[in-house]
PDB file of C-alpha atoms in Angstrom:
ATOM      1  CA  UNK O 651    -115.418 143.125 247.725  1.00 94.00           C
ATOM      2  CA  UNK O 652    -116.312 139.833 246.056  1.00 97.00           C
ATOM      3  CA  UNK O 653    -118.546 139.301 243.040  1.00 98.00           C
ATOM      4  CA  UNK O 654    -121.439 136.927 243.689  1.00 98.00           C
ATOM      5  CA  UNK O 655    -122.974 137.246 240.218  1.00 98.00           C
ATOM      6  CA  UNK O 656    -123.088 139.548 237.207  1.00 98.00           C
ATOM      7  CA  UNK O 657    -125.654 139.505 234.410  1.00 98.00           C
ATOM      8  CA  UNK O 658    -126.144 141.589 231.293  1.00 98.00           C
ATOM      9  CA  UNK O 659    -129.367 143.623 231.372  1.00 98.00           C
ATOM     10  CA  UNK O 660    -130.578 146.463 229.124  1.00 98.00           C
ATOM     11  CA  UNK O 661    -127.034 146.990 227.889  1.00 98.00           C
ATOM     12  CA  UNK O 662    -125.646 147.342 231.405  1.00 98.00           C
ATOM     13  CA  UNK O 663    -124.613 144.951 234.180  1.00 98.00           C
ATOM     14  CA  UNK O 664    -126.693 143.774 237.115  1.00 98.00           C
ATOM     15  CA  UNK O 665    -124.305 142.631 239.812  1.00 98.00           C
ATOM     16  CA  UNK O 666    -124.565 141.151 243.281  1.00 98.00           C
ATOM     17  CA  UNK O 667    -121.583 141.629 245.590  1.00 98.00           C
ATOM     18  CA  UNK O 668    -120.476 140.783 249.118  1.00 98.00           C
ATOM     19  CA  UNK O 669    -117.937 142.191 251.551  1.00 98.00           C
ATOM     20  CA  UNK O 670    -116.907 142.113 255.186  1.00 98.00           C
ATOM     21  CA  UNK O 671    -118.504 145.107 256.910  1.00 98.00           C
ATOM     22  CA  UNK O 672    -116.586 146.924 259.617  1.00 98.00           C
ATOM     23  CA  UNK O 673    -119.770 148.636 260.836  1.00 98.00           C
ATOM     24  CA  UNK O 674    -121.916 145.526 261.319  1.00 98.00           C
ATOM     25  CA  UNK O 675    -119.054 143.128 261.990  1.00 97.00           C
ATOM     26  CA  UNK O 676    -120.592 140.686 259.507  1.00 98.00           C
ATOM     27  CA  UNK O 677    -120.563 139.774 255.858  1.00 98.00           C
ATOM     28  CA  UNK O 678    -122.982 141.929 253.864  1.00 98.00           C
ATOM     29  CA  UNK O 679    -124.481 141.462 250.407  1.00 98.00           C
ATOM     30  CA  UNK O 680    -125.804 144.183 248.107  1.00 98.00           C
ATOM     31  CA  UNK O 681    -126.731 144.626 244.450  1.00 98.00           C
ATOM     32  CA  UNK O 682    -125.693 147.287 241.943  1.00 98.00           C
ATOM     33  CA  UNK O 683    -127.025 147.919 238.453  1.00 98.00           C
ATOM     34  CA  UNK O 684    -124.618 149.873 236.240  1.00 98.00           C
ATOM     35  CA  UNK O 685    -126.251 151.108 233.033  1.00 98.00           C
ATOM     36  CA  UNK O 686    -124.464 151.305 229.678  1.00 98.00           C
ATOM     37  CA  UNK O 687    -122.103 154.268 229.579  1.00 97.00           C
ATOM     38  CA  UNK O 688    -119.066 155.668 227.863  1.00 96.00           C
ATOM     39  CA  UNK O 689    -115.648 154.761 229.187  1.00 95.00           C
ATOM     40  CA  UNK O 690    -114.565 157.141 231.922  1.00 95.00           C
ATOM     41  CA  UNK O 691    -118.052 158.505 232.552  1.00 97.00           C
ATOM     42  CA  UNK O 692    -119.274 159.095 236.092  1.00 98.00           C
ATOM     43  CA  UNK O 693    -122.942 158.344 236.708  1.00 98.00           C
ATOM     44  CA  UNK O 694    -125.460 159.507 239.317  1.00 98.00           C
ATOM     45  CA  UNK O 695    -126.567 157.043 242.000  1.00 98.00           C
ATOM     46  CA  UNK O 696    -130.056 156.090 243.172  1.00 98.00           C
ATOM     47  CA  UNK O 697    -130.175 154.185 246.459  1.00 99.00           C
ATOM     48  CA  UNK O 698    -133.070 151.797 247.114  1.00 98.00           C
ATOM     49  CA  UNK O 699    -133.706 150.925 250.764  1.00 98.00           C
ATOM     50  CA  UNK O 700    -135.712 147.726 251.236  1.00 98.00           C
ATOM     51  CA  UNK O 701    -138.501 146.827 253.642  1.00 98.00           C
ATOM     52  CA  UNK O 702    -139.290 144.330 256.395  1.00 98.00           C
ATOM     53  CA  UNK O 703    -138.284 140.692 255.736  1.00 97.00           C
ATOM     54  CA  UNK O 704    -136.510 141.711 252.508  1.00 98.00           C
ATOM     55  CA  UNK O 705    -132.927 141.495 251.298  1.00 98.00           C
ATOM     56  CA  UNK O 706    -131.273 143.150 248.291  1.00 98.00           C
ATOM     57  CA  UNK O 707    -132.880 140.428 246.161  1.00 98.00           C
ATOM     58  CA  UNK O 708    -136.514 141.558 246.383  1.00 98.00           C
ATOM     59  CA  UNK O 709    -136.149 144.759 244.413  1.00 98.00           C
ATOM     60  CA  UNK O 710    -133.344 143.338 242.266  1.00 98.00           C
ATOM     61  CA  UNK O 711    -135.599 140.541 241.033  1.00 98.00           C
ATOM     62  CA  UNK O 712    -139.027 142.219 241.129  1.00 98.00           C
ATOM     63  CA  UNK O 713    -138.525 145.991 241.061  1.00 97.00           C
ATOM     64  CA  UNK O 714    -138.415 146.482 237.260  1.00 98.00           C
ATOM     65  CA  UNK O 715    -136.038 149.450 237.495  1.00 98.00           C
ATOM     66  CA  UNK O 716    -133.316 148.478 235.020  1.00 98.00           C
ATOM     67  CA  UNK O 717    -134.875 149.725 231.798  1.00 98.00           C
ATOM     68  CA  UNK O 718    -135.520 153.159 233.330  1.00 98.00           C
ATOM     69  CA  UNK O 719    -132.044 153.313 234.860  1.00 98.00           C
ATOM     70  CA  UNK O 720    -130.494 152.368 231.512  1.00 98.00           C
ATOM     71  CA  UNK O 721    -132.526 155.070 229.754  1.00 98.00           C
ATOM     72  CA  UNK O 722    -131.540 157.782 232.238  1.00 98.00           C
ATOM     73  CA  UNK O 723    -127.979 156.598 232.954  1.00 98.00           C
ATOM     74  CA  UNK O 724    -128.421 155.985 236.682  1.00 98.00           C
ATOM     75  CA  UNK O 725    -126.589 153.492 238.923  1.00 98.00           C
ATOM     76  CA  UNK O 726    -129.074 151.661 241.193  1.00 99.00           C
ATOM     77  CA  UNK O 727    -127.775 150.399 244.553  1.00 98.00           C
ATOM     78  CA  UNK O 728    -129.804 148.040 246.782  1.00 98.00           C
ATOM     79  CA  UNK O 729    -128.327 147.214 250.221  1.00 98.00           C
ATOM     80  CA  UNK O 730    -129.605 144.572 252.645  1.00 98.00           C
ATOM     81  CA  UNK O 731    -132.005 145.403 255.484  1.00 98.00           C
ATOM     82  CA  UNK O 732    -129.990 144.153 258.456  1.00 97.00           C
ATOM     83  CA  UNK O 733    -126.805 142.359 259.484  1.00 98.00           C
ATOM     84  CA  UNK O 734    -126.685 138.633 258.708  1.00 96.00           C
ATOM     85  CA  UNK O 735    -124.870 135.633 260.159  1.00 93.00           C
ATOM     86  CA  UNK O 736    -125.218 132.831 262.684  1.00 92.00           C
ATOM     87  CA  UNK O 737    -123.658 134.940 265.454  1.00 94.00           C
ATOM     88  CA  UNK O 738    -125.942 137.929 264.890  1.00 97.00           C
ATOM     89  CA  UNK O 739    -128.656 138.348 267.557  1.00 97.00           C
ATOM     90  CA  UNK O 740    -132.128 137.664 266.250  1.00 96.00           C
ATOM     91  CA  UNK O 741    -135.731 137.199 267.285  1.00 94.00           C
ATOM     92  CA  UNK O 742    -136.615 134.425 264.885  1.00 88.00           C
ATOM     93  CA  UNK O 743    -140.246 134.160 265.922  1.00 92.00           C
ATOM     94  CA  UNK O 744    -140.859 137.842 265.089  1.00 95.00           C
ATOM     95  CA  UNK O 745    -140.851 138.887 261.424  1.00 94.00           C
ATOM     96  CA  UNK O 746    -140.806 142.586 262.343  1.00 96.00           C
ATOM     97  CA  UNK O 747    -137.735 142.560 264.583  1.00 97.00           C
ATOM     98  CA  UNK O 748    -134.172 141.278 264.315  1.00 96.00           C
ATOM     99  CA  UNK O 749    -132.742 139.956 261.054  1.00 96.00           C
ATOM    100  CA  UNK O 750    -134.550 141.517 258.119  1.00 96.00           C
ATOM    101  CA  UNK O 751    -135.804 144.341 260.346  1.00 98.00           C
ATOM    102  CA  UNK O 752    -132.836 146.579 261.081  1.00 98.00           C
ATOM    103  CA  UNK O 753    -134.902 149.785 260.728  1.00 98.00           C
ATOM    104  CA  UNK O 754    -131.741 151.604 259.604  1.00 98.00           C
ATOM    105  CA  UNK O 755    -130.741 152.604 263.118  1.00 98.00           C
ATOM    106  CA  UNK O 756    -127.492 152.394 265.041  1.00 98.00           C
ATOM    107  CA  UNK O 757    -128.700 150.325 267.996  1.00 98.00           C
ATOM    108  CA  UNK O 758    -127.603 151.399 271.459  1.00 98.00           C
ATOM    109  CA  UNK O 759    -128.992 148.536 273.560  1.00 98.00           C
ATOM    110  CA  UNK O 760    -127.671 145.043 274.123  1.00 97.00           C
ATOM    111  CA  UNK O 761    -127.506 142.592 272.478  1.00 97.00           C
ATOM    112  CA  UNK O 762    -128.174 144.610 269.320  1.00 98.00           C
ATOM    113  CA  UNK O 763    -125.607 147.408 269.520  1.00 97.00           C
ATOM    114  CA  UNK O 764    -122.617 145.445 268.173  1.00 97.00           C
ATOM    115  CA  UNK O 765    -124.115 144.387 264.823  1.00 98.00           C
ATOM    116  CA  UNK O 766    -127.240 146.454 264.226  1.00 98.00           C
ATOM    117  CA  UNK O 767    -125.538 149.533 262.806  1.00 98.00           C
ATOM    118  CA  UNK O 768    -127.444 149.899 259.545  1.00 98.00           C
ATOM    119  CA  UNK O 769    -127.516 153.687 259.739  1.00 98.00           C
ATOM    120  CA  UNK O 770    -123.737 153.957 259.690  1.00 98.00           C
ATOM    121  CA  UNK O 771    -123.484 151.151 257.158  1.00 98.00           C
ATOM    122  CA  UNK O 772    -125.814 152.885 254.670  1.00 98.00           C
ATOM    123  CA  UNK O 773    -124.712 156.458 255.344  1.00 98.00           C
ATOM    124  CA  UNK O 774    -120.953 155.932 255.616  1.00 97.00           C
ATOM    125  CA  UNK O 775    -119.442 152.538 254.857  1.00 98.00           C
ATOM    126  CA  UNK O 776    -121.292 151.370 251.755  1.00 98.00           C
ATOM    127  CA  UNK O 777    -121.053 154.726 249.918  1.00 98.00           C
ATOM    128  CA  UNK O 778    -117.270 154.492 250.231  1.00 98.00           C
ATOM    129  CA  UNK O 779    -117.324 151.020 248.703  1.00 98.00           C
ATOM    130  CA  UNK O 780    -119.551 152.195 245.848  1.00 98.00           C
ATOM    131  CA  UNK O 781    -117.309 155.179 245.134  1.00 98.00           C
ATOM    132  CA  UNK O 782    -114.221 152.963 245.083  1.00 98.00           C
ATOM    133  CA  UNK O 783    -115.534 150.171 242.882  1.00 98.00           C
ATOM    134  CA  UNK O 784    -118.113 151.657 240.489  1.00 98.00           C
ATOM    135  CA  UNK O 785    -118.272 154.636 238.062  1.00 98.00           C
ATOM    136  CA  UNK O 786    -120.345 156.625 240.561  1.00 98.00           C
ATOM    137  CA  UNK O 787    -120.600 160.406 240.772  1.00 98.00           C
ATOM    138  CA  UNK O 788    -121.098 160.728 244.525  1.00 98.00           C
ATOM    139  CA  UNK O 789    -121.922 164.417 244.127  1.00 98.00           C
ATOM    140  CA  UNK O 790    -125.174 163.300 242.483  1.00 98.00           C
ATOM    141  CA  UNK O 791    -127.097 160.943 244.752  1.00 98.00           C
ATOM    142  CA  UNK O 792    -130.789 160.361 245.417  1.00 98.00           C
ATOM    143  CA  UNK O 793    -132.600 157.863 247.623  1.00 98.00           C
ATOM    144  CA  UNK O 794    -135.822 155.854 247.595  1.00 98.00           C
ATOM    145  CA  UNK O 795    -137.254 152.894 249.487  1.00 98.00           C
ATOM    146  CA  UNK O 796    -140.274 150.788 250.416  1.00 98.00           C
ATOM    147  CA  UNK O 797    -142.146 150.429 253.723  1.00 98.00           C
ATOM    148  CA  UNK O 798    -139.490 150.088 256.467  1.00 98.00           C
ATOM    149  CA  UNK O 799    -137.086 151.085 253.690  1.00 98.00           C
ATOM    150  CA  UNK O 800    -139.303 154.057 252.902  1.00 98.00           C
ATOM    151  CA  UNK O 801    -138.787 155.055 256.522  1.00 98.00           C
ATOM    152  CA  UNK O 802    -135.078 154.572 255.922  1.00 98.00           C
ATOM    153  CA  UNK O 803    -135.067 156.632 252.729  1.00 98.00           C
ATOM    154  CA  UNK O 804    -136.993 159.504 254.309  1.00 98.00           C
ATOM    155  CA  UNK O 805    -134.923 159.655 257.495  1.00 98.00           C
ATOM    156  CA  UNK O 806    -131.550 159.160 255.798  1.00 98.00           C
ATOM    157  CA  UNK O 807    -132.475 161.717 253.160  1.00 98.00           C
ATOM    158  CA  UNK O 808    -133.743 164.294 255.658  1.00 98.00           C
ATOM    159  CA  UNK O 809    -130.688 163.890 257.902  1.00 98.00           C
ATOM    160  CA  UNK O 810    -128.399 164.273 254.881  1.00 98.00           C
ATOM    161  CA  UNK O 811    -130.298 166.808 252.796  1.00 98.00           C
ATOM    162  CA  UNK O 812    -127.073 168.233 251.375  1.00 97.00           C
ATOM    163  CA  UNK O 813    -126.046 164.819 250.028  1.00 97.00           C
ATOM    164  CA  UNK O 814    -129.263 163.650 248.382  1.00 98.00           C
ATOM    165  CA  UNK O 815    -130.746 165.668 245.526  1.00 98.00           C
ATOM    166  CA  UNK O 816    -134.158 164.034 245.968  1.00 98.00           C
ATOM    167  CA  UNK O 817    -136.022 161.624 248.247  1.00 98.00           C
ATOM    168  CA  UNK O 818    -138.867 159.281 247.357  1.00 98.00           C
ATOM    169  CA  UNK O 819    -140.673 156.372 248.964  1.00 98.00           C
ATOM    170  CA  UNK O 820    -143.242 153.683 248.295  1.00 98.00           C
ATOM    171  CA  UNK O 821    -145.706 153.113 251.181  1.00 98.00           C
ATOM    172  CA  UNK O 822    -143.239 154.324 253.848  1.00 98.00           C
ATOM    173  CA  UNK O 823    -143.522 154.098 257.629  1.00 98.00           C
ATOM    174  CA  UNK O 824    -143.582 157.870 258.120  1.00 98.00           C
ATOM    175  CA  UNK O 825    -143.829 158.094 261.917  1.00 98.00           C
ATOM    176  CA  UNK O 826    -142.360 154.970 263.572  1.00 98.00           C
ATOM    177  CA  UNK O 827    -142.676 156.660 266.944  1.00 97.00           C
ATOM    178  CA  UNK O 828    -146.442 156.524 266.502  1.00 97.00           C
ATOM    179  CA  UNK O 829    -147.049 153.002 265.167  1.00 98.00           C
ATOM    180  CA  UNK O 830    -146.682 149.438 266.551  1.00 97.00           C
ATOM    181  CA  UNK O 831    -143.875 148.374 264.185  1.00 97.00           C
ATOM    182  CA  UNK O 832    -141.802 151.430 265.016  1.00 97.00           C
ATOM    183  CA  UNK O 833    -142.480 151.534 268.754  1.00 98.00           C
ATOM    184  CA  UNK O 834    -141.415 147.903 269.041  1.00 97.00           C
ATOM    185  CA  UNK O 835    -138.223 148.304 267.015  1.00 98.00           C
ATOM    186  CA  UNK O 836    -137.084 151.689 268.295  1.00 98.00           C
ATOM    187  CA  UNK O 837    -137.857 150.801 271.903  1.00 98.00           C
ATOM    188  CA  UNK O 838    -135.804 147.621 271.782  1.00 98.00           C
ATOM    189  CA  UNK O 839    -132.924 148.920 269.670  1.00 98.00           C
ATOM    190  CA  UNK O 840    -132.630 152.338 271.322  1.00 98.00           C
ATOM    191  CA  UNK O 841    -134.345 152.143 274.719  1.00 97.00           C
ATOM    192  CA  UNK O 842    -137.515 153.669 276.095  1.00 94.00           C
ATOM    193  CA  UNK O 843    -136.367 157.307 276.020  1.00 96.00           C
ATOM    194  CA  UNK O 844    -138.463 158.515 273.080  1.00 96.00           C
ATOM    195  CA  UNK O 845    -136.349 161.605 272.521  1.00 97.00           C
ATOM    196  CA  UNK O 846    -133.669 159.288 271.100  1.00 97.00           C
ATOM    197  CA  UNK O 847    -136.165 157.987 268.560  1.00 98.00           C
ATOM    198  CA  UNK O 848    -136.762 161.325 266.858  1.00 98.00           C
ATOM    199  CA  UNK O 849    -133.755 161.205 264.529  1.00 98.00           C
ATOM    200  CA  UNK O 850    -135.226 157.966 263.125  1.00 98.00           C
ATOM    201  CA  UNK O 851    -138.723 159.350 262.544  1.00 98.00           C
ATOM    202  CA  UNK O 852    -139.457 161.392 259.386  1.00 98.00           C
ATOM    203  CA  UNK O 853    -142.364 163.317 260.906  1.00 98.00           C
ATOM    204  CA  UNK O 854    -140.340 164.116 264.035  1.00 98.00           C
ATOM    205  CA  UNK O 855    -137.334 165.196 261.960  1.00 98.00           C
ATOM    206  CA  UNK O 856    -139.517 167.647 260.045  1.00 98.00           C
ATOM    207  CA  UNK O 857    -141.052 168.913 263.285  1.00 98.00           C
ATOM    208  CA  UNK O 858    -137.509 169.434 264.586  1.00 98.00           C
ATOM    209  CA  UNK O 859    -136.446 171.473 261.548  1.00 98.00           C
ATOM    210  CA  UNK O 860    -135.289 169.047 258.846  1.00 98.00           C
ATOM    211  CA  UNK O 861    -136.155 170.253 255.342  1.00 98.00           C
ATOM    212  CA  UNK O 862    -135.938 169.038 251.740  1.00 98.00           C
ATOM    213  CA  UNK O 863    -137.454 170.577 248.625  1.00 97.00           C
ATOM    214  CA  UNK O 864    -137.795 167.357 246.611  1.00 98.00           C
ATOM    215  CA  UNK O 865    -139.896 164.628 248.267  1.00 98.00           C
ATOM    216  CA  UNK O 866    -142.167 162.176 246.429  1.00 98.00           C
ATOM    217  CA  UNK O 867    -144.319 159.488 248.088  1.00 98.00           C
ATOM    218  CA  UNK O 868    -146.638 156.956 246.463  1.00 98.00           C
ATOM    219  CA  UNK O 869    -149.089 155.131 248.729  1.00 98.00           C
ATOM    220  CA  UNK O 870    -151.706 152.573 247.721  1.00 98.00           C
ATOM    221  CA  UNK O 871    -155.218 153.068 249.070  1.00 98.00           C
ATOM    222  CA  UNK O 872    -155.742 149.275 249.371  1.00 98.00           C
ATOM    223  CA  UNK O 873    -152.630 148.812 251.523  1.00 98.00           C
ATOM    224  CA  UNK O 874    -153.563 146.746 254.594  1.00 98.00           C
ATOM    225  CA  UNK O 875    -150.887 148.529 256.661  1.00 98.00           C
ATOM    226  CA  UNK O 876    -151.920 152.093 255.797  1.00 98.00           C
ATOM    227  CA  UNK O 877    -154.102 152.912 258.796  1.00 97.00           C
ATOM    228  CA  UNK O 878    -152.152 151.417 261.710  1.00 97.00           C
ATOM    229  CA  UNK O 879    -148.507 151.289 260.581  1.00 98.00           C
ATOM    230  CA  UNK O 880    -147.808 153.678 257.683  1.00 98.00           C
ATOM    231  CA  UNK O 881    -150.018 156.685 258.534  1.00 98.00           C
ATOM    232  CA  UNK O 882    -149.211 158.643 255.383  1.00 98.00           C
ATOM    233  CA  UNK O 883    -151.462 161.498 256.464  1.00 98.00           C
ATOM    234  CA  UNK O 884    -149.081 162.393 259.291  1.00 98.00           C
ATOM    235  CA  UNK O 885    -146.313 163.073 256.771  1.00 98.00           C
ATOM    236  CA  UNK O 886    -148.624 165.118 254.575  1.00 98.00           C
ATOM    237  CA  UNK O 887    -149.619 167.223 257.582  1.00 98.00           C
ATOM    238  CA  UNK O 888    -146.025 167.681 258.758  1.00 98.00           C
ATOM    239  CA  UNK O 889    -144.919 168.776 255.279  1.00 98.00           C
ATOM    240  CA  UNK O 890    -147.838 171.194 254.997  1.00 98.00           C
ATOM    241  CA  UNK O 891    -147.038 172.786 258.353  1.00 98.00           C
ATOM    242  CA  UNK O 892    -143.356 173.101 257.398  1.00 98.00           C
ATOM    243  CA  UNK O 893    -144.152 174.454 253.905  1.00 98.00           C
ATOM    244  CA  UNK O 894    -142.302 171.532 252.293  1.00 98.00           C
ATOM    245  CA  UNK O 895    -143.557 171.077 248.703  1.00 96.00           C
ATOM    246  CA  UNK O 896    -143.868 167.288 248.942  1.00 97.00           C
ATOM    247  CA  UNK O 897    -145.743 165.272 246.341  1.00 98.00           C
ATOM    248  CA  UNK O 898    -147.789 162.660 248.230  1.00 98.00           C
ATOM    249  CA  UNK O 899    -149.859 160.609 245.821  1.00 98.00           C
ATOM    250  CA  UNK O 900    -152.570 158.200 246.946  1.00 98.00           C
ATOM    251  CA  UNK O 901    -152.819 155.483 244.295  1.00 98.00           C
ATOM    252  CA  UNK O 902    -156.320 154.013 244.112  1.00 98.00           C
ATOM    253  CA  UNK O 903    -156.609 150.256 244.576  1.00 98.00           C
ATOM    254  CA  UNK O 904    -152.906 149.467 244.996  1.00 98.00           C
ATOM    255  CA  UNK O 905    -151.618 147.360 247.901  1.00 98.00           C
ATOM    256  CA  UNK O 906    -148.260 146.997 249.681  1.00 98.00           C
ATOM    257  CA  UNK O 907    -146.669 144.524 247.263  1.00 98.00           C
ATOM    258  CA  UNK O 908    -144.079 144.692 244.494  1.00 98.00           C
ATOM    259  CA  UNK O 909    -146.949 144.741 242.003  1.00 98.00           C
ATOM    260  CA  UNK O 910    -147.510 148.258 243.334  1.00 98.00           C
ATOM    261  CA  UNK O 911    -143.822 149.199 243.485  1.00 98.00           C
ATOM    262  CA  UNK O 912    -143.061 147.986 239.967  1.00 98.00           C
ATOM    263  CA  UNK O 913    -146.076 149.900 238.627  1.00 98.00           C
ATOM    264  CA  UNK O 914    -144.592 153.236 239.702  1.00 98.00           C
ATOM    265  CA  UNK O 915    -140.851 152.491 239.697  1.00 98.00           C
ATOM    266  CA  UNK O 916    -140.283 154.030 236.269  1.00 98.00           C
ATOM    267  CA  UNK O 917    -141.933 157.279 237.309  1.00 98.00           C
ATOM    268  CA  UNK O 918    -139.762 157.454 240.438  1.00 98.00           C
ATOM    269  CA  UNK O 919    -136.552 156.822 238.476  1.00 98.00           C
ATOM    270  CA  UNK O 920    -137.560 159.476 235.941  1.00 98.00           C
ATOM    271  CA  UNK O 921    -138.440 161.941 238.714  1.00 98.00           C
ATOM    272  CA  UNK O 922    -135.063 161.417 240.375  1.00 98.00           C
ATOM    273  CA  UNK O 923    -133.280 161.679 237.009  1.00 98.00           C
ATOM    274  CA  UNK O 924    -134.750 165.149 236.470  1.00 98.00           C
ATOM    275  CA  UNK O 925    -133.227 166.259 239.765  1.00 98.00           C
ATOM    276  CA  UNK O 926    -129.912 164.448 239.414  1.00 97.00           C
ATOM    277  CA  UNK O 927    -129.151 166.122 236.092  1.00 90.00           C
TER     278      UNK O 927
END
C-alpha cells in the first residue's frame, strides 16, 4: 500500500492510498479517515460505497462526514467504484456502464470478467488491507452508500448480515433488475439469465430470504431518478412483506446531489455509531 496524501482533519487523519489489487488486476485507490484515538485503540469501521461516475474523491471532498466520525470515533473507508487503467475494458461513450459503473458485481461475461470484480474487492480484498494497515476493529463494521453505491451497500450488507451491524443508503438503486440502469449493467456484466442477477438486487435478496434488523434509507422527493431508476417504494414494500423494521425516510425537496447527502450524513454516522457500540 502506498500513501497518496494525508491531511490533518478534526484531530484525525484523512488519507488517500493506492495498491495493486489482485482481484481487479489493476491499481486501486481508496480513502480512509482515522479519527483521533488513544494509542492501541481499535475503532469501528463505516464503509461508504460511491455512485455512478464517482471515485473515492467525491465523498472524501464533499461528504462532510469527518466531524461526525471524529465525535463518534469511527473509521470511514471510501473505495472506488470500478477498476481503473488503460488496459481495463470500458464503454467511454456511456456514463452508466464501464469505468465508474462497476455496480459492485463480479462480472462473468467477456470482456468484463477479468477486471470487473468489485464485489470480491469490497467484500474480501480491501477489508484485509484495512485490517492490516489501520486501527480497525473488524468485528464492528457498518456500511452505507449513494445511488449505485446505495445498491452496493444494501446488497453487500444483506449478503453479509453477520458482518455488518447496520446498513444505510442515500437514494439507492433498490431493484436494479427492474430499472434501466440495472438491466443494462447486470445484463452485460452477468448475461441475460435474470436468476443470476438476484444476488445483486436488494429487493430480490429480501424476497429470497435475506434479512437485517437495522436498515436506514434517505431519499429526496425532488430526485430526478426516483421514479424510473431508484424506485424506493419497491424496497419499502419488500421490507414490509418481510417484516423488516427498515426506516425509509422521504426527504421533501432534496435531489440526488451531495447537497442532499451532506445534509443527512451526520445523522447516518450517528445512527451507525449507536449500533456499532
